[in-house]
Tab-separated table of C-alpha atoms in Angstrom:
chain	number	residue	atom	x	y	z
X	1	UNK	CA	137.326	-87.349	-93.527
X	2	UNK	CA	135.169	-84.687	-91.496
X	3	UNK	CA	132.364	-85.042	-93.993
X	4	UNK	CA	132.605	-88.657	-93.547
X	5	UNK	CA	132.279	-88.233	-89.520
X	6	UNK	CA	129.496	-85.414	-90.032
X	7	UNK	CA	128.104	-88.076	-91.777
X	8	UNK	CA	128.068	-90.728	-89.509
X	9	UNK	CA	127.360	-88.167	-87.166
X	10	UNK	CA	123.573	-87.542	-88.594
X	11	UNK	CA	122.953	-91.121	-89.133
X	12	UNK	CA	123.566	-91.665	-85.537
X	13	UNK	CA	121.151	-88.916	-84.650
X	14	UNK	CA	118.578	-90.262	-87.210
X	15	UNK	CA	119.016	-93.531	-85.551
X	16	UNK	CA	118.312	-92.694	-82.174
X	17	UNK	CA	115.222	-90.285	-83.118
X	18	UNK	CA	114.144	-93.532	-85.126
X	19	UNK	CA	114.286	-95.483	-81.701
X	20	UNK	CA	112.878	-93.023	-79.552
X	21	UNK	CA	110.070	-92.494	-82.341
X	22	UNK	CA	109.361	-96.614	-81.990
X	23	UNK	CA	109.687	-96.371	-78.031
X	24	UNK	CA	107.310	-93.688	-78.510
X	25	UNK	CA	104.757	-95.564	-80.670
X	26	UNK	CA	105.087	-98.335	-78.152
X	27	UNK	CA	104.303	-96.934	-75.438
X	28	UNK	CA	101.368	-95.124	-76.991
X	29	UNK	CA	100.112	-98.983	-77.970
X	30	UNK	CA	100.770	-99.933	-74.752
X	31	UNK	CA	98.501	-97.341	-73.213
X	32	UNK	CA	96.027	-97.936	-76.067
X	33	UNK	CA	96.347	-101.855	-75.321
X	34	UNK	CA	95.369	-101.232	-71.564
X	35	UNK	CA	92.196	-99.103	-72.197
X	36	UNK	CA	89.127	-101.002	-71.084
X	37	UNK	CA	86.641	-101.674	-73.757
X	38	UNK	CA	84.266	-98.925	-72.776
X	39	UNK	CA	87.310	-96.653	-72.539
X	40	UNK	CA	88.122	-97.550	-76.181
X	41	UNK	CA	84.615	-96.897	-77.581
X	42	UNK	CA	84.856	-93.560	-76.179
X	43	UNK	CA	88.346	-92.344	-76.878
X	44	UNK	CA	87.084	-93.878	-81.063
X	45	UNK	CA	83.709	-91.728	-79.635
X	46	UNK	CA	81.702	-94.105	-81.519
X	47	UNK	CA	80.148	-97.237	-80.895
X	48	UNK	CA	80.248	-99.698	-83.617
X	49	UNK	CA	77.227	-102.023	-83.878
X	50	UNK	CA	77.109	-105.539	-85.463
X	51	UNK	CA	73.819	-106.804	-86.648
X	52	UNK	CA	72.445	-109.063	-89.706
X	53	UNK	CA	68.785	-107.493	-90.215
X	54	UNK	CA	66.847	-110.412	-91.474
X	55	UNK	CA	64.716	-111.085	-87.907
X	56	UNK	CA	62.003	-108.417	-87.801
X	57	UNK	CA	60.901	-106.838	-85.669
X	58	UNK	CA	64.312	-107.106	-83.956
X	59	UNK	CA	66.442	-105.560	-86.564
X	60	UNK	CA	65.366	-105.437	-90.428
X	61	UNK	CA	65.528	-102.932	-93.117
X	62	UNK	CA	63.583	-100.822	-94.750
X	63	UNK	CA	63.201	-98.501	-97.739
X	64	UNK	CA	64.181	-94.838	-96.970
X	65	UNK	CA	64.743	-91.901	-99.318
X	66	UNK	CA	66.107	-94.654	-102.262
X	67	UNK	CA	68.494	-96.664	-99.917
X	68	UNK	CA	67.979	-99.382	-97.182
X	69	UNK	CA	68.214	-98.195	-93.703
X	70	UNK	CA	68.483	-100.932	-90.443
X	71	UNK	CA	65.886	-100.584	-87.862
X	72	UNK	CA	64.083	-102.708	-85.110
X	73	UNK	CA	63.841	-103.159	-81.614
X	74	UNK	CA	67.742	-104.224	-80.935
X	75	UNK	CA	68.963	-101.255	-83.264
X	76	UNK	CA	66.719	-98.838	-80.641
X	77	UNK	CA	68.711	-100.571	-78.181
X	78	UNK	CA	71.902	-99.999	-79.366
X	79	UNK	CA	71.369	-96.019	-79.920
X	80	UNK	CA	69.881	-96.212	-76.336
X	81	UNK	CA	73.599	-97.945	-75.372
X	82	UNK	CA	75.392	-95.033	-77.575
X	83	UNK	CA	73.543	-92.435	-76.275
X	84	UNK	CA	74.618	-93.556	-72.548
X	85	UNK	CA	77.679	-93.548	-73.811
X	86	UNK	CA	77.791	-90.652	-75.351
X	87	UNK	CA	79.286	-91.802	-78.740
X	88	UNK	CA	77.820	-91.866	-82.021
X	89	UNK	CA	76.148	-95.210	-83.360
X	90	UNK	CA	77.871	-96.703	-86.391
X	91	UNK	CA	75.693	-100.291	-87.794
X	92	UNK	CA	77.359	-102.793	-89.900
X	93	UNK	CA	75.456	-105.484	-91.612
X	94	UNK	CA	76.790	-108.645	-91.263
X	95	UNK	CA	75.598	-112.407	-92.098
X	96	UNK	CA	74.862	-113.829	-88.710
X	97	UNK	CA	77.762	-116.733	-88.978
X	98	UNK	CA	80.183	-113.893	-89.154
X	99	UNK	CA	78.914	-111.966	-86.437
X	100	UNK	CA	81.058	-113.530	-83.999
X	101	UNK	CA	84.473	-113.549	-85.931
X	102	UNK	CA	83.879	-110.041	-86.578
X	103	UNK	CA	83.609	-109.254	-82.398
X	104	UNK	CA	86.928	-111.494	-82.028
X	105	UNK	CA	88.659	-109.448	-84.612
X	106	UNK	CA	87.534	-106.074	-83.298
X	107	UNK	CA	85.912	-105.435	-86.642
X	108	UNK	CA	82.582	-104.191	-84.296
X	109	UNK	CA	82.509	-103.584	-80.716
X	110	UNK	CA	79.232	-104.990	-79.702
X	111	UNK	CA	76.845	-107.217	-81.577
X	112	UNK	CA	72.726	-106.946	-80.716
X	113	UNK	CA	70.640	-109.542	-83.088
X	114	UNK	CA	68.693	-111.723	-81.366
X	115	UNK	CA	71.602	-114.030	-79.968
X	116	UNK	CA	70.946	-116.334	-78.048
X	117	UNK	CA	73.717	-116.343	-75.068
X	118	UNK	CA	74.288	-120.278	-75.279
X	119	UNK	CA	77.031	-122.122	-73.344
X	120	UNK	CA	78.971	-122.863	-76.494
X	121	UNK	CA	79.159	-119.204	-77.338
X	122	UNK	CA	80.114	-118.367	-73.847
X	123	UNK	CA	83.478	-120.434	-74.974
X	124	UNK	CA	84.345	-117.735	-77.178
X	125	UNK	CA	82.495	-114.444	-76.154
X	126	UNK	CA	80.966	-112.457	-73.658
X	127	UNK	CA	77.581	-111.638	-72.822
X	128	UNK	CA	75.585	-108.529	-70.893
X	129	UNK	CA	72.211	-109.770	-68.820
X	130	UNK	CA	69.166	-110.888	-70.765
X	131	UNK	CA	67.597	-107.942	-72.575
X	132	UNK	CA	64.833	-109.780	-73.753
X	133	UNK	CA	63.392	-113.305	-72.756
X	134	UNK	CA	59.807	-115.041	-73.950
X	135	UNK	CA	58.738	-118.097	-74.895
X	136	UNK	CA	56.491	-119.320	-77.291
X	137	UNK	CA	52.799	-118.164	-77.384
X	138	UNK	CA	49.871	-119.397	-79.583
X	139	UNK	CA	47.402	-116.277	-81.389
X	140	UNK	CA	43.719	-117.732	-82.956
X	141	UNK	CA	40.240	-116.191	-83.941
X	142	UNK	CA	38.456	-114.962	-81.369
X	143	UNK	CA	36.379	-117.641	-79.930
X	144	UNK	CA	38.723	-120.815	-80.892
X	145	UNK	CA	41.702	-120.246	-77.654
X	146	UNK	CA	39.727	-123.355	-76.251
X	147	UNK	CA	40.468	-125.677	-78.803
X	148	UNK	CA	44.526	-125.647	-78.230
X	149	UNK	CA	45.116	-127.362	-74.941
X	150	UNK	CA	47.970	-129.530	-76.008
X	151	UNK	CA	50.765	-129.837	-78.472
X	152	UNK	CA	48.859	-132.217	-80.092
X	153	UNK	CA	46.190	-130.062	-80.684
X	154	UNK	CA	48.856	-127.611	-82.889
X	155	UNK	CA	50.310	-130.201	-84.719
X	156	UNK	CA	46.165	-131.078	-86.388
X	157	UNK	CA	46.194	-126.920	-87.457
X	158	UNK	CA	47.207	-124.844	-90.090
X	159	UNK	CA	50.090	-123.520	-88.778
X	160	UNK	CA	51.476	-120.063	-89.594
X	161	UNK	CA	55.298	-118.558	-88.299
X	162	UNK	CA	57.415	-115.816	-88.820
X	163	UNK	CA	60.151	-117.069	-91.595
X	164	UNK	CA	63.964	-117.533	-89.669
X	165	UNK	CA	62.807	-117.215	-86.217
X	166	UNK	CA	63.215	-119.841	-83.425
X	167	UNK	CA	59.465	-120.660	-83.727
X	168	UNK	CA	59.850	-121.820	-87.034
X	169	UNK	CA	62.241	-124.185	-86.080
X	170	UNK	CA	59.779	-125.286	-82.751
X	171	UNK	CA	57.139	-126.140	-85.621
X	172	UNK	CA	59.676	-127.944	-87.856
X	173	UNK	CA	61.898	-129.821	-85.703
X	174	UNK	CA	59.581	-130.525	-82.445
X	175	UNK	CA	56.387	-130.363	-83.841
X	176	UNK	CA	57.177	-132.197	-86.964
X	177	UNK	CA	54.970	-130.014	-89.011
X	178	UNK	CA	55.291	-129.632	-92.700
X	179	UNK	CA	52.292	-128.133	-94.417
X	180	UNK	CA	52.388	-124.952	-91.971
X	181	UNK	CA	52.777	-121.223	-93.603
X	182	UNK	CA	56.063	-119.079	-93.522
X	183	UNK	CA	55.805	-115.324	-93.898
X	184	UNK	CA	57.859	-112.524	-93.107
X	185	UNK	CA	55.550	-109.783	-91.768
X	186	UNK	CA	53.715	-110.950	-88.755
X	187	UNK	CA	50.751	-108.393	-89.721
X	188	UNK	CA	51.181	-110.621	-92.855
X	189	UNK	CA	50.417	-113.623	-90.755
X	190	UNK	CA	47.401	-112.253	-88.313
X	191	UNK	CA	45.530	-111.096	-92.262
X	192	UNK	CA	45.738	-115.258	-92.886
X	193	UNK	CA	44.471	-115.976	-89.598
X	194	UNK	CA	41.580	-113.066	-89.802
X	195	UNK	CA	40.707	-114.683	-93.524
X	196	UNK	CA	41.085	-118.421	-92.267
X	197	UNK	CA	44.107	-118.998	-94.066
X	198	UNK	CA	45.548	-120.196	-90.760
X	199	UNK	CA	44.047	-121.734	-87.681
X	200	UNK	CA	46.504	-120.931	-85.399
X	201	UNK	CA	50.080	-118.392	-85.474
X	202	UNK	CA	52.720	-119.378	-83.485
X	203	UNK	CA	54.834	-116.454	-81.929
X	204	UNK	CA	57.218	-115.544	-78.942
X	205	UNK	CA	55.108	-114.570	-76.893
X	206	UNK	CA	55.601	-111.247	-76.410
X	207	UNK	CA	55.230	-110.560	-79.814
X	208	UNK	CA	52.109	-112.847	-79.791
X	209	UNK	CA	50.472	-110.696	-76.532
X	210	UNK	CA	51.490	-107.430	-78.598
X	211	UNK	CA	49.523	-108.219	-81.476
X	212	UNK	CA	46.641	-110.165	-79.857
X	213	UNK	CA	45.798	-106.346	-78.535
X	214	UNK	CA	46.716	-104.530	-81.784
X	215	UNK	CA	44.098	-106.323	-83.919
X	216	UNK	CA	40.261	-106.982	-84.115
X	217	UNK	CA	39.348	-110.819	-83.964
X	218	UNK	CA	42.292	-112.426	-82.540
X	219	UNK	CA	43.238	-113.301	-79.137
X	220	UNK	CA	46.133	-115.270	-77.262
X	221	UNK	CA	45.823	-118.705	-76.335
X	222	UNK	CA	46.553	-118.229	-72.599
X	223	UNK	CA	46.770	-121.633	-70.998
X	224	UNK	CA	48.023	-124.396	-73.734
X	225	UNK	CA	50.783	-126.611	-72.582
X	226	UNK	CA	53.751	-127.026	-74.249
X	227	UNK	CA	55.940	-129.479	-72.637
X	228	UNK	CA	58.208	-130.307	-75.632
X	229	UNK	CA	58.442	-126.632	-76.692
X	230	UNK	CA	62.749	-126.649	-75.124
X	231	UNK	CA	64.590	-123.390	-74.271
X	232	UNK	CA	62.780	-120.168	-73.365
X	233	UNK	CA	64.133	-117.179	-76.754
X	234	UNK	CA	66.319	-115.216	-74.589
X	235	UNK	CA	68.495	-112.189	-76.004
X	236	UNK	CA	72.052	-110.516	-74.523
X	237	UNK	CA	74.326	-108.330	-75.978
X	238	UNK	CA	77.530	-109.733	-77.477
X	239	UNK	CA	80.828	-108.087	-76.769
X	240	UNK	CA	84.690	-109.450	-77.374
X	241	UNK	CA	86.084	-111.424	-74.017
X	242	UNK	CA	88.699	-109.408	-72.368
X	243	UNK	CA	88.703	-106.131	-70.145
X	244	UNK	CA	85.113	-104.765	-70.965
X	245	UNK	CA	83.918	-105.243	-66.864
X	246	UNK	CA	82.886	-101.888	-67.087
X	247	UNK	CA	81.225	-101.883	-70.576
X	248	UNK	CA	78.837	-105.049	-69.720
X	249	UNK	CA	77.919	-103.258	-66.699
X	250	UNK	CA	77.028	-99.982	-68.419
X	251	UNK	CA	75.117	-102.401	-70.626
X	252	UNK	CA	73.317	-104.120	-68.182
X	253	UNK	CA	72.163	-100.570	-66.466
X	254	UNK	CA	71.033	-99.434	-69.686
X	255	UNK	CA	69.078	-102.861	-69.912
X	256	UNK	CA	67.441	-102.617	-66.385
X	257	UNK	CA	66.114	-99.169	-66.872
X	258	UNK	CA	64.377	-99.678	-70.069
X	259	UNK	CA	62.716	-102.797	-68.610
X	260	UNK	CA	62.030	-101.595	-65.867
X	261	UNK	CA	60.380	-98.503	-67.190
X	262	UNK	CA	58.710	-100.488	-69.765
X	263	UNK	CA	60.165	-98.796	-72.254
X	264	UNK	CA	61.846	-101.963	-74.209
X	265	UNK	CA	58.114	-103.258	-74.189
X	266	UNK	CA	57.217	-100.349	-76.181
X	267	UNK	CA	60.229	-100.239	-78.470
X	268	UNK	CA	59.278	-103.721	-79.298
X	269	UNK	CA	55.911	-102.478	-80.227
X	270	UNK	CA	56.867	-99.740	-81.972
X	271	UNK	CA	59.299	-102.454	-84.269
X	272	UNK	CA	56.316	-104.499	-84.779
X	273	UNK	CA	54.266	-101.769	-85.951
X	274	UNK	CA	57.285	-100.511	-88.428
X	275	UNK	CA	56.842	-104.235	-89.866
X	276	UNK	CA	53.659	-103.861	-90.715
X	277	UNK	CA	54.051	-100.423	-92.607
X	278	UNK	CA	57.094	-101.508	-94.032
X	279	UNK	CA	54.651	-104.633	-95.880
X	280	UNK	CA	51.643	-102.198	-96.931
X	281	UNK	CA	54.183	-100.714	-99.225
């Protein structure tokens, strides 16, 4: 009969410790729950980075020691975000369609790769301030920037574009250009021009201005018109909606400074450079 009451005795005890241990883990959630985003990233001290690399020289990947490696423009970005942060930088490679589920599910805590910060996104994310804007920007021979005045000018030349980016789509859908050229490496592209491959390269127009001073022969077409060319590219950093107020603005510091500076400018030069090596290969 005692052993039976001993008995009952411990079970008790290992019932309460049970609940106390689940109070316990609940309350530790609930402190965990109520960390702020940039809170989180620190107590994990890492920041994890979402990014599909196929949209040099933003983010792309390259050949290092016998195994790919992601670098570009936004991936200097983010380590310039971790290092504010004082975390380490962890990248994950993800298609771009599954970019944004990943953010929801906190699979990553930020994504940088090219997005756009469009209304319909908005529905379902957040967004820092712009950390790069441009719009699109016309390259030729030396000696030819007067012929392009007009649209309609374009659509008579050989067009050449960067493959995936939003210019591509300008040439296909507005312009209603077929026959134009598609490369990946825009060093790739200015070669075609030099050679008369192409008459004309059309670029955002930073990345245009960048290489219309890197390279012999070529210049910017300065004052064409492009009425029909639609939204200016602009870039933000994604991040989960919720409590991150004080992430977004760390984000947005980080974002001012390097513009300001004119350091992003040459981080984006550096990228475009890095695409160009990457293709000599």
């Amino acid at each position: 009969m005692k052993k039976g009451l001993k008995k009952l005795a411990a079970l008790g005890l290992v019932a309460v410790m049970a609940l106390g241990m689940v109070a316990c883990g609940k309350k530790d959630a609930g402190a965990n729950s109520s960390q702020t985003a940039l809170a989180k990233i620190q107590a994990n001290k890492k920041l994890v980075l979402g990014t599909s690399p196929d949209y040099p020289p933003f983010e792309f990947l390259v050949s290092e020691g016998g195994k790919g490696n992601v670098v570009g423009a936004d991936i200097e970005l983010a380590k310039k975000l971790a290092e504010k942060m004082g975390v380490e930088l962890e990248i994950k490679t993800i298609d771009f369609d599954a970019l944004i589920p990943a953010l929801q599910s906190g699979k990553v805590d930020v994504v940088i790769t090219g997005m756009s910060p469009t209304e319909e996104r908005k529905k379902n994310i957040d967004f820092s301030d712009i950390y790069f804007q441009g719009k699109n920007g016309v390259i030729v021979k030396k000696g030819d920037a007067g012929k392009y005045k007009t649209e309609d000018d374009l659509k008579k030349a050989k067009l050449g574009v960067q493959k995936g980016s939003t210019q591509e789509t300008y040439i296909k859908d507005t312009l209603k250009v077929i026959g134009y050229k598609g490369l990946t490496a825009v060093p790739d592209l200015v070669m075609d021009l030099k050679n008369g491959n192409v008459d004309a390269i059309v670029l955002n127009d930073k990345v245009a201005g960048i290489n219309a001073t890197k390279y012999d022969g070529v210049e910017i077409v300065k004052d064409i018109k492009m009425t029909s060319a639609g939204e200016e590219e602009a870039m933000a950093i994604a991040v989960k909606k919720g409590d991150n107020k004080d992430l977004i603005e760390l984000m947005n510091k980080v974002i001012k400074d390097l513009n300001a500076s004119g350091e992003y400018d040459k981080i984006l030069a550096d990228a475009v450079e890095l695409v160009g090596k990457q293709d000599k290969k």
